[in-house]
Amino acid sequence: MRGSICVLIACILALAGATTGLGAEVRAVCRIPAEIALPCRGASETMRVFVRGNSGWQPADYTMAGERVIFRLRPGELGSSQIRLLIDPPAWLDIDDITPPTLTGLKIDGQPLAAETTVHLGMGPDAPATIRLGARDAENRLDFDSVVATLDGVALPAGSITVEPGDDRSASVEVRLGKVEYGTHRAVVSIADASPQANRLEVAVLFSRVDMTNYLLPTLPGVKLTVSSSFPGYEDLTALNDGRKEFDGVHCQNDVSWASAEQPGPHWVEARFGQPRELKEVTVYWAFYGSTHHTSQKLQVQAPEGGGWRTVYTSPTEGHPVGPCTTFSFPAVTVDGFRIVQDDGGGAAGRPQLMWIAEVEAR
Ligand SMILES: [Ca+2]
Ligand SMILES: [Ca+2]
């Protein structure tokens, strides 16, 4: 694995101090001709060094001085102030490689698909659980440590990625997406080759997780919603189950959302089905205002029991990731309703005494 050292040169002065080893890469920013001196203990006069500015790699101009190596950087000739030096790259490395690895296979949940770098899965009640791809590079080894997987731009933890090398130049990568919320999503898995350019194969999988089952559809008989209080101008509760939950803009008013009074104490929304239902999850779509979703951080879902309430879901201590919606799952209970109780101060980070909801669904 090559090291990478960044230096900033602002004037014609030799800059020393960064230690480099075999196969090291040095990045420098200089707008005027400069020299850079690096300690290079044990290096031989036959060191292979390449320099790159605006175009491809070319042999670098350097001299040895004791245990230092001195490079002359000429941004004018290289066509760029962003200069990279590659010192003694391994013999197998094709440093001029500008081609990303090839996608050799793709499976979603074990089902083979055409090996295309953008896949639209459409909509369904379940999100894909695993994405598995095969990659091979024609010019270089793969960088097995370069694998990155994201869901909606957020990196998935390393524990959800498994890389199985085939040979130096090929690998199979499996990514487990974990729990995925309702809504439209984009999962991206990428792997780079070992060239200095780190050419990257990127595979995007797009899908929508949609479940039309919803006990709170306003057309269902007996469905009724009540709340603890309302923010002035947000008294109309039809916004809680009118189906409008995704919207743009800065105005999140009562035509799409309901908000509690903004005051200390718990806030709650109570829903009644009008008949017993087997309930296992409640999804809340959060109000979007001021460029953020107002995702409550501390709440409980409670089921009616013996004239009182029994808590079936409690927020994790770390709260909820801020996003368009949150699904609270729990062991199924047969009930004719439920309520969502936000703790005192358990609202979104910016307005903790407010509960602000665009839509509630229950299944
Ligand atoms: Ca390549
Ligand atoms: Ca709504």
Short mmCIF file of C-alpha atoms and ligand atoms in Angstrom, two decimals:
data_model
loop_
_atom_site.label_atom_id
_atom_site.label_comp_id
_atom_site.label_asym_id
_atom_site.label_seq_id
_atom_site.Cartn_x
_atom_site.Cartn_y
_atom_site.Cartn_z
CA MET A 1 0.00 0.00 0.00
CA ARG A 2 1.44 3.31 -1.02
CA GLY A 3 1.78 6.08 1.49
CA SER A 4 0.56 9.57 0.60
CA ILE A 5 2.17 12.77 1.83
CA CYS A 6 0.77 16.21 1.15
CA VAL A 7 3.01 19.30 1.18
CA LEU A 8 2.26 22.92 0.39
CA ILE A 9 4.96 25.00 -1.26
CA ALA A 10 4.25 28.69 -1.56
CA CYS A 11 7.67 30.00 -2.63
CA ILE A 12 11.01 28.86 -4.05
CA LEU A 13 12.26 27.04 -1.00
CA ALA A 14 13.25 23.46 -0.55
CA LEU A 15 10.79 21.82 1.80
CA ALA A 16 12.11 18.90 3.78
CA GLY A 17 10.89 16.80 6.62
CA ALA A 18 8.39 14.37 5.18
CA THR A 19 9.72 10.87 5.28
CA THR A 20 8.88 8.69 2.37
CA GLY A 21 9.46 5.07 1.55
CA LEU A 22 9.40 2.83 -1.44
CA GLY A 23 6.30 3.18 -3.55
CA ALA A 24 5.40 6.44 -1.85
CA GLU A 25 3.27 9.10 -3.45
CA VAL A 26 3.89 12.77 -2.70
CA ARG A 27 1.38 15.47 -3.55
CA ALA A 28 2.54 19.06 -3.74
CA VAL A 29 0.82 22.34 -4.53
CA CYS A 30 3.15 24.95 -5.98
CA ARG A 31 2.49 27.77 -8.39
CA ILE A 32 6.14 28.69 -8.97
CA PRO A 33 9.21 26.51 -9.60
CA ALA A 34 10.30 24.91 -6.35
CA GLU A 35 12.47 22.20 -4.89
CA ILE A 36 11.34 19.61 -2.46
CA ALA A 37 13.84 17.59 -0.42
CA LEU A 38 12.70 14.41 1.25
CA PRO A 39 14.63 12.13 3.58
CA CYS A 40 15.04 8.86 1.75
CA ARG A 41 17.22 6.62 3.87
CA GLY A 42 18.53 3.59 2.03
CA ALA A 43 17.28 4.68 -1.38
CA SER A 44 19.47 3.85 -4.34
CA GLU A 45 20.65 6.01 -7.22
CA THR A 46 18.49 3.86 -9.49
CA MET A 47 15.26 4.95 -7.87
CA ARG A 48 12.35 5.21 -10.32
CA VAL A 49 10.45 8.44 -9.84
CA PHE A 50 7.60 9.82 -11.89
CA VAL A 51 5.93 13.19 -11.85
CA ARG A 52 2.50 14.21 -12.99
CA GLY A 53 0.84 17.55 -13.46
CA ASN A 54 -1.94 18.19 -15.90
CA SER A 55 -1.19 15.21 -18.18
CA GLY A 56 0.23 11.73 -17.78
CA TRP A 57 3.14 10.46 -15.70
CA GLN A 58 6.66 11.25 -16.90
CA PRO A 59 10.13 10.59 -15.46
CA ALA A 60 10.86 13.07 -12.66
CA ASP A 61 13.89 15.32 -12.38
CA TYR A 62 15.71 14.61 -9.13
CA THR A 63 19.15 14.33 -7.56
CA MET A 64 20.40 12.45 -4.53
CA ALA A 65 22.17 14.41 -1.79
CA GLY A 66 23.30 12.13 0.99
CA GLU A 67 20.20 10.57 2.48
CA ARG A 68 17.95 13.11 0.87
CA VAL A 69 16.39 13.18 -2.53
CA ILE A 70 15.72 16.55 -4.10
CA PHE A 71 12.97 17.01 -6.66
CA ARG A 72 12.60 20.03 -8.85
CA LEU A 73 8.97 20.93 -9.43
CA ARG A 74 8.16 23.01 -12.48
CA PRO A 75 4.43 23.77 -12.48
CA GLY A 76 4.72 25.79 -15.70
CA GLU A 77 6.06 22.81 -17.67
CA LEU A 78 3.70 20.35 -15.99
CA GLY A 79 0.68 22.53 -16.74
CA SER A 80 -0.64 22.44 -13.19
CA SER A 81 0.12 23.65 -9.69
CA GLN A 82 -1.16 20.30 -8.41
CA ILE A 83 1.88 18.05 -8.71
CA ARG A 84 2.18 14.41 -7.79
CA LEU A 85 5.40 12.44 -7.41
CA LEU A 86 5.45 8.67 -7.49
CA ILE A 87 8.58 7.20 -5.94
CA ASP A 88 9.66 3.67 -6.79
CA PRO A 89 6.27 2.22 -7.72
CA PRO A 90 6.23 -1.58 -7.67
CA ALA A 91 7.19 -3.24 -10.96
CA TRP A 92 3.70 -4.71 -11.49
CA LEU A 93 1.96 -1.34 -11.28
CA ASP A 94 0.67 0.10 -14.53
CA ILE A 95 0.89 3.75 -13.52
CA ASP A 96 -0.77 4.98 -16.72
CA ASP A 97 -3.95 3.00 -16.10
CA ILE A 98 -7.00 5.22 -16.51
CA THR A 99 -9.60 2.46 -16.88
CA PRO A 100 -11.82 1.46 -13.95
CA PRO A 101 -12.37 -2.18 -13.05
CA THR A 102 -15.04 -4.02 -15.03
CA LEU A 103 -18.27 -5.25 -13.49
CA THR A 104 -18.27 -9.01 -14.10
CA GLY A 105 -21.46 -9.95 -12.29
CA LEU A 106 -24.30 -8.60 -10.16
CA LYS A 107 -26.72 -10.30 -7.81
CA ILE A 108 -29.47 -8.74 -5.70
CA ASP A 109 -30.67 -11.01 -2.89
CA GLY A 110 -29.00 -13.92 -4.67
CA GLN A 111 -30.76 -13.30 -7.98
CA PRO A 112 -28.45 -12.62 -10.94
CA LEU A 113 -29.11 -9.45 -12.90
CA ALA A 114 -27.51 -8.02 -16.02
CA ALA A 115 -24.11 -6.63 -15.07
CA GLU A 116 -24.97 -2.95 -15.49
CA THR A 117 -23.61 -0.12 -13.38
CA THR A 118 -27.04 1.44 -12.80
CA VAL A 119 -29.93 -0.81 -11.82
CA HIS A 120 -33.54 0.26 -11.22
CA LEU A 121 -35.38 -2.30 -9.10
CA GLY A 122 -38.68 -0.42 -9.05
CA MET A 123 -40.93 -0.43 -5.99
CA GLY A 124 -41.93 -3.08 -3.52
CA PRO A 125 -42.73 -3.60 0.16
CA ASP A 126 -39.23 -4.85 0.95
CA ALA A 127 -35.85 -3.30 0.30
CA PRO A 128 -33.08 -5.48 -1.13
CA ALA A 129 -31.06 -7.10 1.65
CA THR A 130 -27.81 -7.86 -0.19
CA ILE A 131 -25.97 -6.53 -3.21
CA ARG A 132 -23.21 -8.73 -4.54
CA LEU A 133 -20.93 -7.76 -7.39
CA GLY A 134 -17.91 -9.16 -9.15
CA ALA A 135 -15.11 -6.86 -10.33
CA ARG A 136 -11.97 -7.38 -12.37
CA ASP A 137 -9.29 -4.96 -13.49
CA ALA A 138 -7.47 -5.55 -16.76
CA GLU A 139 -4.47 -3.33 -16.03
CA ASN A 140 -3.74 -3.57 -12.33
CA ARG A 141 -4.44 -5.27 -9.08
CA LEU A 142 -7.61 -4.27 -7.29
CA ASP A 143 -7.31 -2.24 -4.11
CA PHE A 144 -9.30 -4.51 -1.81
CA ASP A 145 -9.32 -1.84 0.92
CA SER A 146 -10.96 0.70 -1.39
CA VAL A 147 -14.48 -0.73 -1.26
CA VAL A 148 -17.07 1.86 -0.26
CA ALA A 149 -20.81 1.28 0.10
CA THR A 150 -23.32 4.05 0.70
CA LEU A 151 -27.08 4.25 1.15
CA ASP A 152 -28.49 7.65 0.20
CA GLY A 153 -24.99 9.08 0.41
CA VAL A 154 -24.29 7.79 3.92
CA ALA A 155 -21.47 5.28 4.25
CA LEU A 156 -22.50 1.84 5.49
CA PRO A 157 -20.40 0.44 8.35
CA ALA A 158 -17.39 -1.68 7.43
CA GLY A 159 -19.08 -4.66 9.07
CA SER A 160 -21.72 -4.69 6.34
CA ILE A 161 -19.15 -5.18 3.56
CA THR A 162 -17.39 -8.45 2.71
CA VAL A 163 -14.63 -8.53 0.10
CA GLU A 164 -13.57 -11.92 -1.23
CA PRO A 165 -10.48 -11.64 -3.45
CA GLY A 166 -10.44 -13.95 -6.46
CA ASP A 167 -6.90 -13.31 -7.62
CA ASP A 168 -4.94 -10.03 -7.42
CA ARG A 169 -7.10 -8.50 -10.09
CA SER A 170 -10.57 -9.73 -9.23
CA ALA A 171 -12.88 -9.79 -6.26
CA SER A 172 -16.41 -10.44 -5.17
CA VAL A 173 -17.97 -7.79 -2.94
CA GLU A 174 -21.08 -8.38 -0.84
CA VAL A 175 -22.89 -5.51 0.86
CA ARG A 176 -25.68 -6.01 3.39
CA LEU A 177 -27.96 -2.99 3.50
CA GLY A 178 -29.50 -3.66 6.91
CA LYS A 179 -32.77 -1.98 7.86
CA VAL A 180 -34.00 0.36 5.14
CA GLU A 181 -36.78 2.86 5.70
CA TYR A 182 -39.77 3.36 3.44
CA GLY A 183 -39.18 5.74 0.56
CA THR A 184 -36.89 6.07 -2.46
CA HIS A 185 -33.29 5.01 -2.03
CA ARG A 186 -29.99 4.81 -3.85
CA ALA A 187 -27.35 2.29 -2.80
CA VAL A 188 -23.88 2.67 -4.32
CA VAL A 189 -21.05 0.13 -4.12
CA SER A 190 -17.63 0.96 -5.51
CA ILE A 191 -14.14 -0.51 -5.73
CA ALA A 192 -10.96 1.02 -7.15
CA ASP A 193 -7.95 -0.42 -8.90
CA ALA A 194 -4.50 -0.01 -7.35
CA SER A 195 -3.28 2.51 -9.94
CA PRO A 196 -2.20 5.98 -8.77
CA GLN A 197 -5.41 7.23 -10.39
CA ALA A 198 -7.49 4.85 -8.23
CA ASN A 199 -9.91 4.31 -11.11
CA ARG A 200 -13.22 3.36 -9.52
CA LEU A 201 -16.00 1.04 -10.61
CA GLU A 202 -19.29 2.32 -9.21
CA VAL A 203 -22.54 0.38 -9.18
CA ALA A 204 -25.78 2.17 -8.25
CA VAL A 205 -28.92 0.27 -7.23
CA LEU A 206 -32.10 2.37 -7.08
CA PHE A 207 -35.32 1.24 -5.48
CA SER A 208 -38.43 2.43 -3.68
CA ARG A 209 -39.71 0.71 -0.58
CA VAL A 210 -43.47 1.16 -0.59
CA ASP A 211 -46.13 -0.67 1.41
CA MET A 212 -49.71 0.25 0.59
CA THR A 213 -51.00 -1.42 3.75
CA ASN A 214 -51.95 1.37 6.12
CA TYR A 215 -54.56 1.07 8.84
CA LEU A 216 -54.89 4.86 9.00
CA LEU A 217 -56.13 5.50 5.46
CA PRO A 218 -58.79 8.22 5.83
CA THR A 219 -61.19 6.16 3.70
CA LEU A 220 -61.27 3.34 6.28
CA PRO A 221 -64.32 3.45 8.57
CA GLY A 222 -63.65 4.20 12.23
CA VAL A 223 -60.21 5.78 11.74
CA LYS A 224 -59.83 8.69 14.14
CA LEU A 225 -56.88 10.81 15.22
CA THR A 226 -56.59 12.98 18.31
CA VAL A 227 -53.67 15.01 19.67
CA SER A 228 -52.48 16.52 22.93
CA SER A 229 -52.39 20.09 21.61
CA SER A 230 -51.87 22.03 18.40
CA PHE A 231 -49.57 24.81 17.31
CA PRO A 232 -51.59 27.94 16.39
CA GLY A 233 -52.79 27.45 12.81
CA TYR A 234 -52.13 23.68 12.88
CA GLU A 235 -55.42 22.53 14.38
CA ASP A 236 -56.62 20.57 11.32
CA LEU A 237 -55.72 16.91 11.96
CA THR A 238 -56.58 15.66 8.47
CA ALA A 239 -52.97 16.51 7.55
CA LEU A 240 -51.84 13.56 9.68
CA ASN A 241 -53.28 10.94 7.30
CA ASP A 242 -54.04 12.74 4.05
CA GLY A 243 -51.31 10.88 2.16
CA ARG A 244 -49.24 14.03 1.65
CA LYS A 245 -45.88 13.28 3.22
CA GLU A 246 -43.20 14.29 0.73
CA PHE A 247 -42.91 17.91 -0.26
CA ASP A 248 -40.32 20.55 -1.03
CA GLY A 249 -39.92 24.13 0.00
CA VAL A 250 -39.70 26.08 3.22
CA HIS A 251 -43.37 26.25 4.11
CA CYS A 252 -44.58 23.20 5.98
CA GLN A 253 -48.01 24.31 7.01
CA ASN A 254 -51.21 22.66 8.19
CA ASP A 255 -52.14 21.62 4.64
CA VAL A 256 -49.48 18.91 4.83
CA SER A 257 -48.54 18.62 8.49
CA TRP A 258 -49.68 18.90 12.08
CA ALA A 259 -47.58 20.44 14.87
CA SER A 260 -48.07 20.35 18.61
CA ALA A 261 -48.02 23.45 20.77
CA GLU A 262 -44.38 24.39 21.29
CA GLN A 263 -44.23 24.11 25.06
CA PRO A 264 -42.61 21.95 27.75
CA GLY A 265 -44.11 18.56 28.52
CA PRO A 266 -44.93 15.47 26.51
CA HIS A 267 -46.85 15.68 23.23
CA TRP A 268 -48.86 12.88 21.69
CA VAL A 269 -50.88 11.68 18.72
CA GLU A 270 -53.49 9.01 19.34
CA ALA A 271 -54.90 6.89 16.51
CA ARG A 272 -57.96 4.64 16.59
CA PHE A 273 -58.72 2.02 13.92
CA GLY A 274 -62.40 1.44 14.80
CA GLN A 275 -61.69 -2.32 14.93
CA PRO A 276 -58.99 -4.65 16.28
CA ARG A 277 -55.93 -4.90 14.06
CA GLU A 278 -52.65 -6.79 14.26
CA LEU A 279 -50.16 -3.94 14.64
CA LYS A 280 -46.39 -4.42 14.28
CA GLU A 281 -45.07 -1.07 13.07
CA VAL A 282 -45.83 2.62 13.00
CA THR A 283 -44.19 4.95 10.47
CA VAL A 284 -43.97 8.69 11.02
CA TYR A 285 -43.08 11.07 8.18
CA TRP A 286 -41.51 14.18 9.67
CA ALA A 287 -42.20 17.80 8.81
CA PHE A 288 -39.59 19.36 6.53
CA TYR A 289 -38.85 22.99 7.32
CA GLY A 290 -35.72 25.15 7.33
CA SER A 291 -33.82 22.62 5.16
CA THR A 292 -34.20 19.83 7.71
CA HIS A 293 -36.57 17.08 8.72
CA HIS A 294 -37.97 17.61 12.23
CA THR A 295 -37.28 14.05 13.35
CA SER A 296 -38.32 13.55 16.97
CA GLN A 297 -35.52 12.08 19.08
CA LYS A 298 -37.26 10.62 22.12
CA LEU A 299 -40.68 9.01 22.03
CA GLN A 300 -42.67 5.92 22.84
CA VAL A 301 -45.31 3.99 20.95
CA GLN A 302 -47.98 2.75 23.33
CA ALA A 303 -50.81 0.25 22.94
CA PRO A 304 -54.05 0.46 24.92
CA GLU A 305 -54.19 -2.08 27.71
CA GLY A 306 -56.63 -2.43 30.61
CA GLY A 307 -57.84 1.13 30.44
CA GLY A 308 -54.26 2.44 30.36
CA TRP A 309 -51.29 2.25 28.02
CA ARG A 310 -48.47 -0.25 27.57
CA THR A 311 -45.24 0.88 25.89
CA VAL A 312 -44.37 -1.34 22.92
CA TYR A 313 -41.55 0.80 21.49
CA THR A 314 -39.04 3.21 23.05
CA SER A 315 -36.56 5.36 21.10
CA PRO A 316 -32.92 4.25 21.33
CA THR A 317 -30.75 6.31 23.68
CA GLU A 318 -28.94 7.85 20.71
CA GLY A 319 -32.23 9.08 19.22
CA HIS A 320 -33.31 8.67 15.61
CA PRO A 321 -31.31 9.49 12.48
CA VAL A 322 -32.69 12.68 10.94
CA GLY A 323 -34.53 11.79 7.75
CA PRO A 324 -37.85 11.83 5.91
CA CYS A 325 -39.44 9.08 7.98
CA THR A 326 -38.89 6.68 10.86
CA THR A 327 -40.52 3.28 11.33
CA PHE A 328 -41.00 2.01 14.88
CA SER A 329 -41.18 -1.81 14.86
CA PHE A 330 -42.25 -4.04 17.74
CA PRO A 331 -43.68 -7.51 18.39
CA ALA A 332 -47.16 -7.66 16.88
CA VAL A 333 -50.06 -6.73 19.17
CA THR A 334 -53.77 -6.94 18.41
CA VAL A 335 -55.21 -3.54 19.29
CA ASP A 336 -57.83 -1.04 18.11
CA GLY A 337 -55.37 1.84 18.21
CA PHE A 338 -52.11 3.22 19.57
CA ARG A 339 -50.49 6.47 20.52
CA ILE A 340 -47.13 8.09 19.92
CA VAL A 341 -45.88 10.01 22.95
CA GLN A 342 -42.96 12.37 22.55
CA ASP A 343 -40.95 12.84 25.75
CA ASP A 344 -40.66 16.27 27.35
CA GLY A 345 -37.95 17.89 25.21
CA GLY A 346 -37.83 14.87 22.89
CA GLY A 347 -38.46 16.74 19.64
CA ALA A 348 -36.03 17.52 16.85
CA ALA A 349 -32.67 18.95 17.92
CA GLY A 350 -33.47 22.53 16.89
CA ARG A 351 -36.97 22.65 18.47
CA PRO A 352 -37.07 19.99 21.19
CA GLN A 353 -40.42 21.12 22.69
CA LEU A 354 -42.24 20.74 19.35
CA MET A 355 -43.68 17.58 17.78
CA TRP A 356 -44.11 18.15 14.05
CA ILE A 357 -45.43 15.39 11.82
CA ALA A 358 -46.34 15.25 8.14
CA GLU A 359 -48.01 11.82 8.15
CA VAL A 360 -48.60 8.74 10.30
CA GLU A 361 -48.98 5.20 8.94
CA ALA A 362 -49.62 1.96 10.81
CA ARG A 363 -49.36 -1.69 9.76
CA CA B 1 -7.64 -0.25 -14.30
CA CA B 2 -49.85 14.70 5.55
#
